[in-house]
C-alpha cells in the first residue's frame, strides 16, 4: 500500500498538469451535467415494513384520489376579543379564505369549518383543513406561497390566523453555516501551517471535491429520485473529510521537507505514509455511511450512499491533486516549523529547543497514565449518565419556536380543542374478507371508545366498495407524549383481537402513528447498525495496525464518546439544562434519528483521528522506538494536525446550533460535542494512557493471524528501499 501510494504521489507531483486537467475536467463535466439535468423535487418519503406505511398503501388502493400521504395544512382562525367566529363578518372572512385555499392546482380538498364542525365550543377558534395531492416534501413553493397569502387576507380582515401542518415544512437553509465553517477552517489552517498558501490547499481541494460530489448528485437526482435533501449530508461530510485528509497529507509533506528531503520525494513519502492513513480512514467513513442502508429507510439509504461517494472523491483528490498542487506551489510551501514572512517567518523563536505542546502533553500522560485514564473515563461516564433517560421521538409543530406560525397554530388548536387534536390517529379497517363489513366497522369504533386516553372517535367512513373504512381518533394527550404512543399500541393490540373475530384487519396510521413507527424502526436498527459498522471497522483496523488491542481500544473509546454526547443531548434538549444558552425554547423527546445519525457520522470522523494519530505511533514503534517513546513521537507529529482537524469540525457543526429548526440545532450540538469528546478526551487522553499502560502488548498479534493478514505497510517501512537515506539528507533551501 505505502509503496504504491508513494509512486502515485511522485507521479502526481511530476505530472501535475495532467492531474490538474483531469480534476478540472471532472468538475466541469459534473457541473454541465447538473446544469442540464431536469429539476428534481424532494425525494418521496416511505417507511417500508411499518404498519403506518401499509395503511397508507392500502388507502391508495381502496380510496383512489384520496392522497393519503399528501401534505396537510390547518389554517387556524381566532376571533378578536369579545367576538365569535360565528359572527357574520368573521364568517364571511373565513369563507373567502376557504375559497382562495381551494383554488390551488395541488389542492385535493378544503374542509369548511362551519360545515365540518371545526369550531370550538366557546366559538372563538375555528380551523380549515387543507389536503394536498402530493406530500409535504414534494409540494411546490407556489402552493406554500398561496397558503400564506390566503392566511394574510384573513389577517387583514381582523382575525388572528396561524398555519400548521406539514405543508409549510421546507428544507432548512444551511448555506450561511457552511460559509462560517469554511471561514473558521481557514483561520485554523493558517494558524496550523503558518502559511496562507499551505492553508489554502486543503480548502481548495475540499471545495472541489464537494463541488464534484454535489454536482453529480444534482445531475442524477431526477433519474435516481435523490431529491434536494440528499446533498445536505454529502456536503457536510464531504467538506469535513476533504479538509481533514488534505490537512493530513500537507502536514506530512512539510514534515518530510523539514527532514531535508527533496520536494518530489517529500510528496511521494507524504502520500505513501499519511496517504495510507487517509485511505483506511476514508474506508471507515464509507462503511459507516453505506451501513445506513441497514435501517431500510430509502431516503436515509440514498443520503448515506451519496455522502459515501463524496468521501471517496475526497480520498482520491487528497492522494492525487494535493501532490500536484504541491508541485505547483514549489518553495512557497515551507517545511514544518517555518512560517511565511507575512505571518512572522524569519523571526528568531523565543525557545528554539523547547518541545511542542503535543510532545509535552504526551510525555505527561506517559508518566501518569492511570490518573489520566481514570479522569477521562470518569468524566465521559458522568456525561453519559443522562443517556439512561433517553426518550426518542420525532418533533412536531409543538417543538417549533414560539415565533413560528406552526407553533402558534399548534397552541391555538390545543386551546380550542385539546392537546390531542394536534395529532389525530387514523384507523383503517380492511373488511374485504369479512362477511359483515359494516358490523366490523361498528365494532372497531366501539372498542376504541372504551380505551383510555380517547377523547373523540368519529363514525366510520367507508369507501365506495364498502369493504374499507377510516375512523379518526383524537387522544387527550399531545402527539409526542408517551401516553399517545401507548394509545397507538393499545389500538393495535385491540385490532388483533377484532381481526380474529371479524376476519378484518385494523391498521393505525396518520402522521403521529408514522412518527412512532419511524422511531421504533430506527431504535430497532441501532444495534445491528452499530454491530455492522464497528465490526467491519474493527477488522479493517486490525489490518492497519496489525494489532488486536489497539482496534478494540479504538472501538470502546468511540462508544464511550458517543454515549457521553447522547447524555449531553438529553441534558440540554430533554431536561432543559443550559437551554437558555442554546436557545432551546421547547424541551421534549430526542429526535429518533439522532443516535444512529451520530453513530454513523461521528464514528467515521473519530476513526480519522485514530488512524492518523496512532499510525504515527505505529510507524515510530516499527522503526525501533520503545512503546512509550513511540506514543510521544506520534503526538509530536500528529497532535497539532488532529487538534486542528477537530477544531474545524467542531466549528462547522456548531454553526448549525444557531438554526431556528429544532432538529438542525440538535444535530449541530450533538455532532459538535461528540467530536469534542472523542478528539480531546478519547484520542488525546485515553488513547495514549491505554497505550502507555499496555506497552508492547498493545501491538500484540497472534502469529497465525499475522500470517493470514495482508501486509498493507501503512507505516511506510517499504519506502526505505526506494532511496538511500544518506542521499536524501540534502537540505533544500527555502
PDB file of N, CA, C and O in Angstrom, residues 633-691:
ATOM      1  N   UNK A 633       6.319  10.325  20.186  1.00  0.00           N
ATOM      2  CA  UNK A 633       6.633  10.689  18.796  1.00  0.00           C
ATOM      3  C   UNK A 633       5.361  10.873  17.980  1.00  0.00           C
ATOM      4  O   UNK A 633       5.264  11.798  17.160  1.00  0.00           O
ATOM      5  N   UNK A 634       4.390   9.994  18.195  1.00  0.00           N
ATOM      6  CA  UNK A 634       3.128  10.137  17.482  1.00  0.00           C
ATOM      7  C   UNK A 634       2.455  11.457  17.778  1.00  0.00           C
ATOM      8  O   UNK A 634       1.922  12.114  16.872  1.00  0.00           O
ATOM      9  N   UNK A 635       2.499  11.887  19.028  1.00  0.00           N
ATOM     10  CA  UNK A 635       1.899  13.174  19.398  1.00  0.00           C
ATOM     11  C   UNK A 635       2.733  14.341  18.882  1.00  0.00           C
ATOM     12  O   UNK A 635       2.193  15.387  18.526  1.00  0.00           O
ATOM     13  N   UNK A 636       4.028  14.170  18.840  1.00  0.00           N
ATOM     14  CA  UNK A 636       4.896  15.231  18.342  1.00  0.00           C
ATOM     15  C   UNK A 636       4.520  15.620  16.919  1.00  0.00           C
ATOM     16  O   UNK A 636       4.476  16.798  16.562  1.00  0.00           O
ATOM     17  N   UNK A 637       4.236  14.619  16.096  1.00  0.00           N
ATOM     18  CA  UNK A 637       3.950  14.877  14.689  1.00  0.00           C
ATOM     19  C   UNK A 637       2.461  14.985  14.373  1.00  0.00           C
ATOM     20  O   UNK A 637       2.090  15.617  13.379  1.00  0.00           O
ATOM     21  N   UNK A 638       1.611  14.363  15.200  1.00  0.00           N
ATOM     22  CA  UNK A 638       0.207  14.284  14.829  1.00  0.00           C
ATOM     23  C   UNK A 638      -0.759  15.093  15.663  1.00  0.00           C
ATOM     24  O   UNK A 638      -1.861  15.392  15.197  1.00  0.00           O
ATOM     25  N   UNK A 639      -0.388  15.456  16.898  1.00  0.00           N
ATOM     26  CA  UNK A 639      -1.349  16.106  17.796  1.00  0.00           C
ATOM     27  C   UNK A 639      -1.826  17.444  17.249  1.00  0.00           C
ATOM     28  O   UNK A 639      -3.018  17.770  17.307  1.00  0.00           O
ATOM     29  N   UNK A 640      -0.916  18.230  16.699  1.00  0.00           N
ATOM     30  CA  UNK A 640      -1.275  19.558  16.198  1.00  0.00           C
ATOM     31  C   UNK A 640      -2.270  19.446  15.039  1.00  0.00           C
ATOM     32  O   UNK A 640      -3.247  20.193  14.961  1.00  0.00           O
ATOM     33  N   UNK A 641      -2.029  18.477  14.154  1.00  0.00           N
ATOM     34  CA  UNK A 641      -2.892  18.312  12.991  1.00  0.00           C
ATOM     35  C   UNK A 641      -4.264  17.777  13.403  1.00  0.00           C
ATOM     36  O   UNK A 641      -5.299  18.261  12.923  1.00  0.00           O
ATOM     37  N   UNK A 642      -4.288  16.791  14.279  1.00  0.00           N
ATOM     38  CA  UNK A 642      -5.559  16.242  14.737  1.00  0.00           C
ATOM     39  C   UNK A 642      -6.353  17.301  15.498  1.00  0.00           C
ATOM     40  O   UNK A 642      -7.578  17.410  15.343  1.00  0.00           O
ATOM     41  N   UNK A 643      -5.670  18.104  16.308  1.00  0.00           N
ATOM     42  CA  UNK A 643      -6.346  19.184  17.031  1.00  0.00           C
ATOM     43  C   UNK A 643      -6.968  20.174  16.066  1.00  0.00           C
ATOM     44  O   UNK A 643      -8.130  20.590  16.233  1.00  0.00           O
ATOM     45  N   UNK A 644      -6.211  20.559  15.032  1.00  0.00           N
ATOM     46  CA  UNK A 644      -6.730  21.497  14.038  1.00  0.00           C
ATOM     47  C   UNK A 644      -7.942  20.908  13.329  1.00  0.00           C
ATOM     48  O   UNK A 644      -8.965  21.591  13.131  1.00  0.00           O
ATOM     49  N   UNK A 645      -7.854  19.630  12.941  1.00  0.00           N
ATOM     50  CA  UNK A 645      -8.969  18.980  12.251  1.00  0.00           C
ATOM     51  C   UNK A 645     -10.207  18.942  13.140  1.00  0.00           C
ATOM     52  O   UNK A 645     -11.331  19.200  12.675  1.00  0.00           O
ATOM     53  N   UNK A 646     -10.024  18.633  14.419  1.00  0.00           N
ATOM     54  CA  UNK A 646     -11.157  18.558  15.341  1.00  0.00           C
ATOM     55  C   UNK A 646     -11.784  19.935  15.562  1.00  0.00           C
ATOM     56  O   UNK A 646     -13.014  20.076  15.586  1.00  0.00           O
ATOM     57  N   UNK A 647     -10.951  20.951  15.718  1.00  0.00           N
ATOM     58  CA  UNK A 647     -11.469  22.313  15.919  1.00  0.00           C
ATOM     59  C   UNK A 647     -12.278  22.754  14.704  1.00  0.00           C
ATOM     60  O   UNK A 647     -13.342  23.387  14.831  1.00  0.00           O
ATOM     61  N   UNK A 648     -11.796  22.406  13.515  1.00  0.00           N
ATOM     62  CA  UNK A 648     -12.527  22.756  12.295  1.00  0.00           C
ATOM     63  C   UNK A 648     -13.896  22.083  12.285  1.00  0.00           C
ATOM     64  O   UNK A 648     -14.919  22.705  11.986  1.00  0.00           O
ATOM     65  N   UNK A 649     -13.925  20.794  12.616  1.00  0.00           N
ATOM     66  CA  UNK A 649     -15.196  20.081  12.613  1.00  0.00           C
ATOM     67  C   UNK A 649     -16.162  20.626  13.660  1.00  0.00           C
ATOM     68  O   UNK A 649     -17.359  20.771  13.414  1.00  0.00           O
ATOM     69  N   UNK A 650     -15.638  20.916  14.840  1.00  0.00           N
ATOM     70  CA  UNK A 650     -16.495  21.460  15.900  1.00  0.00           C
ATOM     71  C   UNK A 650     -17.081  22.800  15.458  1.00  0.00           C
ATOM     72  O   UNK A 650     -18.264  23.086  15.677  1.00  0.00           O
ATOM     73  N   UNK A 651     -16.257  23.613  14.808  1.00  0.00           N
ATOM     74  CA  UNK A 651     -16.736  24.913  14.331  1.00  0.00           C
ATOM     75  C   UNK A 651     -17.815  24.754  13.267  1.00  0.00           C
ATOM     76  O   UNK A 651     -18.837  25.454  13.283  1.00  0.00           O
ATOM     77  N   UNK A 652     -17.603  23.821  12.340  1.00  0.00           N
ATOM     78  CA  UNK A 652     -18.588  23.593  11.276  1.00  0.00           C
ATOM     79  C   UNK A 652     -19.916  23.131  11.867  1.00  0.00           C
ATOM     80  O   UNK A 652     -20.989  23.657  11.536  1.00  0.00           O
ATOM     81  N   UNK A 653     -19.862  22.149  12.754  1.00  0.00           N
ATOM     82  CA  UNK A 653     -21.097  21.629  13.335  1.00  0.00           C
ATOM     83  C   UNK A 653     -21.760  22.646  14.268  1.00  0.00           C
ATOM     84  O   UNK A 653     -22.989  22.728  14.321  1.00  0.00           O
ATOM     85  N   UNK A 654     -20.960  23.418  14.995  1.00  0.00           N
ATOM     86  CA  UNK A 654     -21.539  24.398  15.925  1.00  0.00           C
ATOM     87  C   UNK A 654     -22.303  25.488  15.190  1.00  0.00           C
ATOM     88  O   UNK A 654     -23.205  26.109  15.768  1.00  0.00           O
ATOM     89  N   UNK A 655     -21.953  25.730  13.930  1.00  0.00           N
ATOM     90  CA  UNK A 655     -22.673  26.735  13.163  1.00  0.00           C
ATOM     91  C   UNK A 655     -24.153  26.418  13.020  1.00  0.00           C
ATOM     92  O   UNK A 655     -24.976  27.318  12.845  1.00  0.00           O
ATOM     93  N   UNK A 656     -24.509  25.119  13.134  1.00  0.00           N
ATOM     94  CA  UNK A 656     -25.899  24.721  12.985  1.00  0.00           C
ATOM     95  C   UNK A 656     -26.702  24.909  14.276  1.00  0.00           C
ATOM     96  O   UNK A 656     -27.922  24.796  14.255  1.00  0.00           O
ATOM     97  N   UNK A 657     -26.019  25.173  15.389  1.00  0.00           N
ATOM     98  CA  UNK A 657     -26.742  25.352  16.656  1.00  0.00           C
ATOM     99  C   UNK A 657     -27.611  26.602  16.615  1.00  0.00           C
ATOM    100  O   UNK A 657     -28.647  26.680  17.269  1.00  0.00           O
ATOM    101  N   UNK A 658     -27.227  27.586  15.822  1.00  0.00           N
ATOM    102  CA  UNK A 658     -27.996  28.827  15.734  1.00  0.00           C
ATOM    103  C   UNK A 658     -29.249  28.715  14.889  1.00  0.00           C
ATOM    104  O   UNK A 658     -29.998  29.685  14.765  1.00  0.00           O
ATOM    105  N   UNK A 659     -29.515  27.555  14.290  1.00  0.00           N
ATOM    106  CA  UNK A 659     -30.693  27.391  13.432  1.00  0.00           C
ATOM    107  C   UNK A 659     -31.979  27.472  14.252  1.00  0.00           C
ATOM    108  O   UNK A 659     -32.032  27.087  15.420  1.00  0.00           O
ATOM    109  N   UNK A 660     -33.023  27.972  13.616  1.00  0.00           N
ATOM    110  CA  UNK A 660     -34.327  28.017  14.286  1.00  0.00           C
ATOM    111  C   UNK A 660     -35.015  26.663  14.272  1.00  0.00           C
ATOM    112  O   UNK A 660     -35.963  26.433  15.022  1.00  0.00           O
ATOM    113  N   UNK A 661     -34.563  25.756  13.398  1.00  0.00           N
ATOM    114  CA  UNK A 661     -35.126  24.404  13.333  1.00  0.00           C
ATOM    115  C   UNK A 661     -34.574  23.566  14.483  1.00  0.00           C
ATOM    116  O   UNK A 661     -33.357  23.411  14.624  1.00  0.00           O
ATOM    117  N   UNK A 662     -35.451  23.004  15.297  1.00  0.00           N
ATOM    118  CA  UNK A 662     -35.004  22.246  16.464  1.00  0.00           C
ATOM    119  C   UNK A 662     -34.177  21.026  16.069  1.00  0.00           C
ATOM    120  O   UNK A 662     -33.204  20.681  16.739  1.00  0.00           O
ATOM    121  N   UNK A 663     -34.541  20.368  14.958  1.00  0.00           N
ATOM    122  CA  UNK A 663     -33.792  19.190  14.521  1.00  0.00           C
ATOM    123  C   UNK A 663     -32.375  19.573  14.117  1.00  0.00           C
ATOM    124  O   UNK A 663     -31.408  18.899  14.471  1.00  0.00           O
ATOM    125  N   UNK A 664     -32.249  20.650  13.342  1.00  0.00           N
ATOM    126  CA  UNK A 664     -30.927  21.093  12.890  1.00  0.00           C
ATOM    127  C   UNK A 664     -30.076  21.523  14.076  1.00  0.00           C
ATOM    128  O   UNK A 664     -28.886  21.212  14.164  1.00  0.00           O
ATOM    129  N   UNK A 665     -30.697  22.226  15.021  1.00  0.00           N
ATOM    130  CA  UNK A 665     -29.996  22.661  16.223  1.00  0.00           C
ATOM    131  C   UNK A 665     -29.472  21.461  17.016  1.00  0.00           C
ATOM    132  O   UNK A 665     -28.326  21.445  17.470  1.00  0.00           O
ATOM    133  N   UNK A 666     -30.317  20.445  17.160  1.00  0.00           N
ATOM    134  CA  UNK A 666     -29.935  19.251  17.919  1.00  0.00           C
ATOM    135  C   UNK A 666     -28.800  18.496  17.229  1.00  0.00           C
ATOM    136  O   UNK A 666     -27.849  18.040  17.878  1.00  0.00           O
ATOM    137  N   UNK A 667     -28.885  18.358  15.902  1.00  0.00           N
ATOM    138  CA  UNK A 667     -27.830  17.680  15.157  1.00  0.00           C
ATOM    139  C   UNK A 667     -26.513  18.429  15.289  1.00  0.00           C
ATOM    140  O   UNK A 667     -25.457  17.833  15.539  1.00  0.00           O
ATOM    141  N   UNK A 668     -26.556  19.751  15.130  1.00  0.00           N
ATOM    142  CA  UNK A 668     -25.340  20.555  15.240  1.00  0.00           C
ATOM    143  C   UNK A 668     -24.686  20.418  16.600  1.00  0.00           C
ATOM    144  O   UNK A 668     -23.472  20.195  16.704  1.00  0.00           O
ATOM    145  N   UNK A 669     -25.495  20.526  17.667  1.00  0.00           N
ATOM    146  CA  UNK A 669     -24.945  20.408  19.017  1.00  0.00           C
ATOM    147  C   UNK A 669     -24.408  19.010  19.271  1.00  0.00           C
ATOM    148  O   UNK A 669     -23.312  18.828  19.805  1.00  0.00           O
ATOM    149  N   UNK A 670     -25.197  17.990  18.893  1.00  0.00           N
ATOM    150  CA  UNK A 670     -24.784  16.609  19.148  1.00  0.00           C
ATOM    151  C   UNK A 670     -23.483  16.246  18.467  1.00  0.00           C
ATOM    152  O   UNK A 670     -22.588  15.642  19.074  1.00  0.00           O
ATOM    153  N   UNK A 671     -23.338  16.612  17.196  1.00  0.00           N
ATOM    154  CA  UNK A 671     -22.107  16.289  16.468  1.00  0.00           C
ATOM    155  C   UNK A 671     -20.921  17.084  16.998  1.00  0.00           C
ATOM    156  O   UNK A 671     -19.805  16.561  17.103  1.00  0.00           O
ATOM    157  N   UNK A 672     -21.148  18.354  17.329  1.00  0.00           N
ATOM    158  CA  UNK A 672     -20.042  19.183  17.836  1.00  0.00           C
ATOM    159  C   UNK A 672     -19.517  18.649  19.168  1.00  0.00           C
ATOM    160  O   UNK A 672     -18.306  18.509  19.359  1.00  0.00           O
ATOM    161  N   UNK A 673     -20.422  18.320  20.091  1.00  0.00           N
ATOM    162  CA  UNK A 673     -19.979  17.843  21.402  1.00  0.00           C
ATOM    163  C   UNK A 673     -19.385  16.452  21.288  1.00  0.00           C
ATOM    164  O   UNK A 673     -18.437  16.096  22.013  1.00  0.00           O
ATOM    165  N   UNK A 674     -19.874  15.635  20.340  1.00  0.00           N
ATOM    166  CA  UNK A 674     -19.323  14.286  20.147  1.00  0.00           C
ATOM    167  C   UNK A 674     -17.891  14.364  19.623  1.00  0.00           C
ATOM    168  O   UNK A 674     -17.017  13.616  20.084  1.00  0.00           O
ATOM    169  N   UNK A 675     -17.637  15.241  18.667  1.00  0.00           N
ATOM    170  CA  UNK A 675     -16.271  15.410  18.147  1.00  0.00           C
ATOM    171  C   UNK A 675     -15.350  15.937  19.241  1.00  0.00           C
ATOM    172  O   UNK A 675     -14.204  15.504  19.371  1.00  0.00           O
ATOM    173  N   UNK A 676     -15.860  16.859  20.065  1.00  0.00           N
ATOM    174  CA  UNK A 676     -15.047  17.384  21.169  1.00  0.00           C
ATOM    175  C   UNK A 676     -14.660  16.260  22.132  1.00  0.00           C
ATOM    176  O   UNK A 676     -13.483  16.110  22.490  1.00  0.00           O
ATOM    177  N   UNK A 677     -15.640  15.481  22.565  1.00  0.00           N
ATOM    178  CA  UNK A 677     -15.355  14.378  23.491  1.00  0.00           C
ATOM    179  C   UNK A 677     -14.372  13.382  22.880  1.00  0.00           C
ATOM    180  O   UNK A 677     -13.412  12.954  23.532  1.00  0.00           O
ATOM    181  N   UNK A 678     -14.619  13.015  21.618  1.00  0.00           N
ATOM    182  CA  UNK A 678     -13.802  11.966  21.017  1.00  0.00           C
ATOM    183  C   UNK A 678     -12.386  12.443  20.720  1.00  0.00           C
ATOM    184  O   UNK A 678     -11.416  11.728  20.991  1.00  0.00           O
ATOM    185  N   UNK A 679     -12.248  13.642  20.183  1.00  0.00           N
ATOM    186  CA  UNK A 679     -10.917  14.119  19.792  1.00  0.00           C
ATOM    187  C   UNK A 679     -10.062  14.467  21.006  1.00  0.00           C
ATOM    188  O   UNK A 679      -8.887  14.084  21.076  1.00  0.00           O
ATOM    189  N   UNK A 680     -10.650  15.191  21.969  1.00  0.00           N
ATOM    190  CA  UNK A 680      -9.826  15.741  23.043  1.00  0.00           C
ATOM    191  C   UNK A 680      -9.779  14.875  24.298  1.00  0.00           C
ATOM    192  O   UNK A 680      -8.782  14.919  25.026  1.00  0.00           O
ATOM    193  N   UNK A 681     -10.817  14.113  24.558  1.00  0.00           N
ATOM    194  CA  UNK A 681     -10.795  13.259  25.748  1.00  0.00           C
ATOM    195  C   UNK A 681     -10.390  11.821  25.410  1.00  0.00           C
ATOM    196  O   UNK A 681      -9.576  11.225  26.114  1.00  0.00           O
ATOM    197  N   UNK A 682     -10.961  11.281  24.326  1.00  0.00           N
ATOM    198  CA  UNK A 682     -10.639   9.891  23.979  1.00  0.00           C
ATOM    199  C   UNK A 682      -9.298   9.802  23.266  1.00  0.00           C
ATOM    200  O   UNK A 682      -8.368   9.130  23.728  1.00  0.00           O
ATOM    201  N   UNK A 683      -9.161  10.471  22.115  1.00  0.00           N
ATOM    202  CA  UNK A 683      -7.931  10.316  21.311  1.00  0.00           C
ATOM    203  C   UNK A 683      -6.725  10.985  21.944  1.00  0.00           C
ATOM    204  O   UNK A 683      -5.597  10.493  21.813  1.00  0.00           O
ATOM    205  N   UNK A 684      -6.926  12.120  22.621  1.00  0.00           N
ATOM    206  CA  UNK A 684      -5.795  12.869  23.163  1.00  0.00           C
ATOM    207  C   UNK A 684      -5.433  12.478  24.592  1.00  0.00           C
ATOM    208  O   UNK A 684      -4.341  12.804  25.063  1.00  0.00           O
ATOM    209  N   UNK A 685      -6.330  11.810  25.299  1.00  0.00           N
ATOM    210  CA  UNK A 685      -6.052  11.460  26.697  1.00  0.00           C
ATOM    211  C   UNK A 685      -6.134   9.954  26.942  1.00  0.00           C
ATOM    212  O   UNK A 685      -5.170   9.327  27.388  1.00  0.00           O
ATOM    213  N   UNK A 686      -7.290   9.361  26.652  1.00  0.00           N
ATOM    214  CA  UNK A 686      -7.468   7.946  26.962  1.00  0.00           C
ATOM    215  C   UNK A 686      -6.587   7.061  26.088  1.00  0.00           C
ATOM    216  O   UNK A 686      -5.969   6.105  26.579  1.00  0.00           O
ATOM    217  N   UNK A 687      -6.490   7.370  24.794  1.00  0.00           N
ATOM    218  CA  UNK A 687      -5.683   6.542  23.884  1.00  0.00           C
ATOM    219  C   UNK A 687      -4.215   6.471  24.310  1.00  0.00           C
ATOM    220  O   UNK A 687      -3.661   5.373  24.464  1.00  0.00           O
ATOM    221  N   UNK A 688      -3.521   7.598  24.517  1.00  0.00           N
ATOM    222  CA  UNK A 688      -2.118   7.484  24.933  1.00  0.00           C
ATOM    223  C   UNK A 688      -1.949   6.841  26.301  1.00  0.00           C
ATOM    224  O   UNK A 688      -0.962   6.138  26.550  1.00  0.00           O
ATOM    225  N   UNK A 689      -2.921   7.064  27.203  1.00  0.00           N
ATOM    226  CA  UNK A 689      -2.826   6.452  28.527  1.00  0.00           C
ATOM    227  C   UNK A 689      -2.924   4.929  28.427  1.00  0.00           C
ATOM    228  O   UNK A 689      -2.152   4.194  29.058  1.00  0.00           O
ATOM    229  N   UNK A 690      -3.865   4.438  27.616  1.00  0.00           N
ATOM    230  CA  UNK A 690      -4.018   2.993  27.452  1.00  0.00           C
ATOM    231  C   UNK A 690      -2.784   2.393  26.782  1.00  0.00           C
ATOM    232  O   UNK A 690      -2.279   1.342  27.205  1.00  0.00           O
ATOM    233  N   UNK A 691      -2.276   3.047  25.748  1.00  0.00           N
ATOM    234  CA  UNK A 691      -1.097   2.531  25.051  1.00  0.00           C
ATOM    235  C   UNK A 691       0.125   2.520  25.959  1.00  0.00           C
ATOM    236  O   UNK A 691       0.960   1.612  25.890  1.00  0.00           O
TER     237      UNK A 691
END
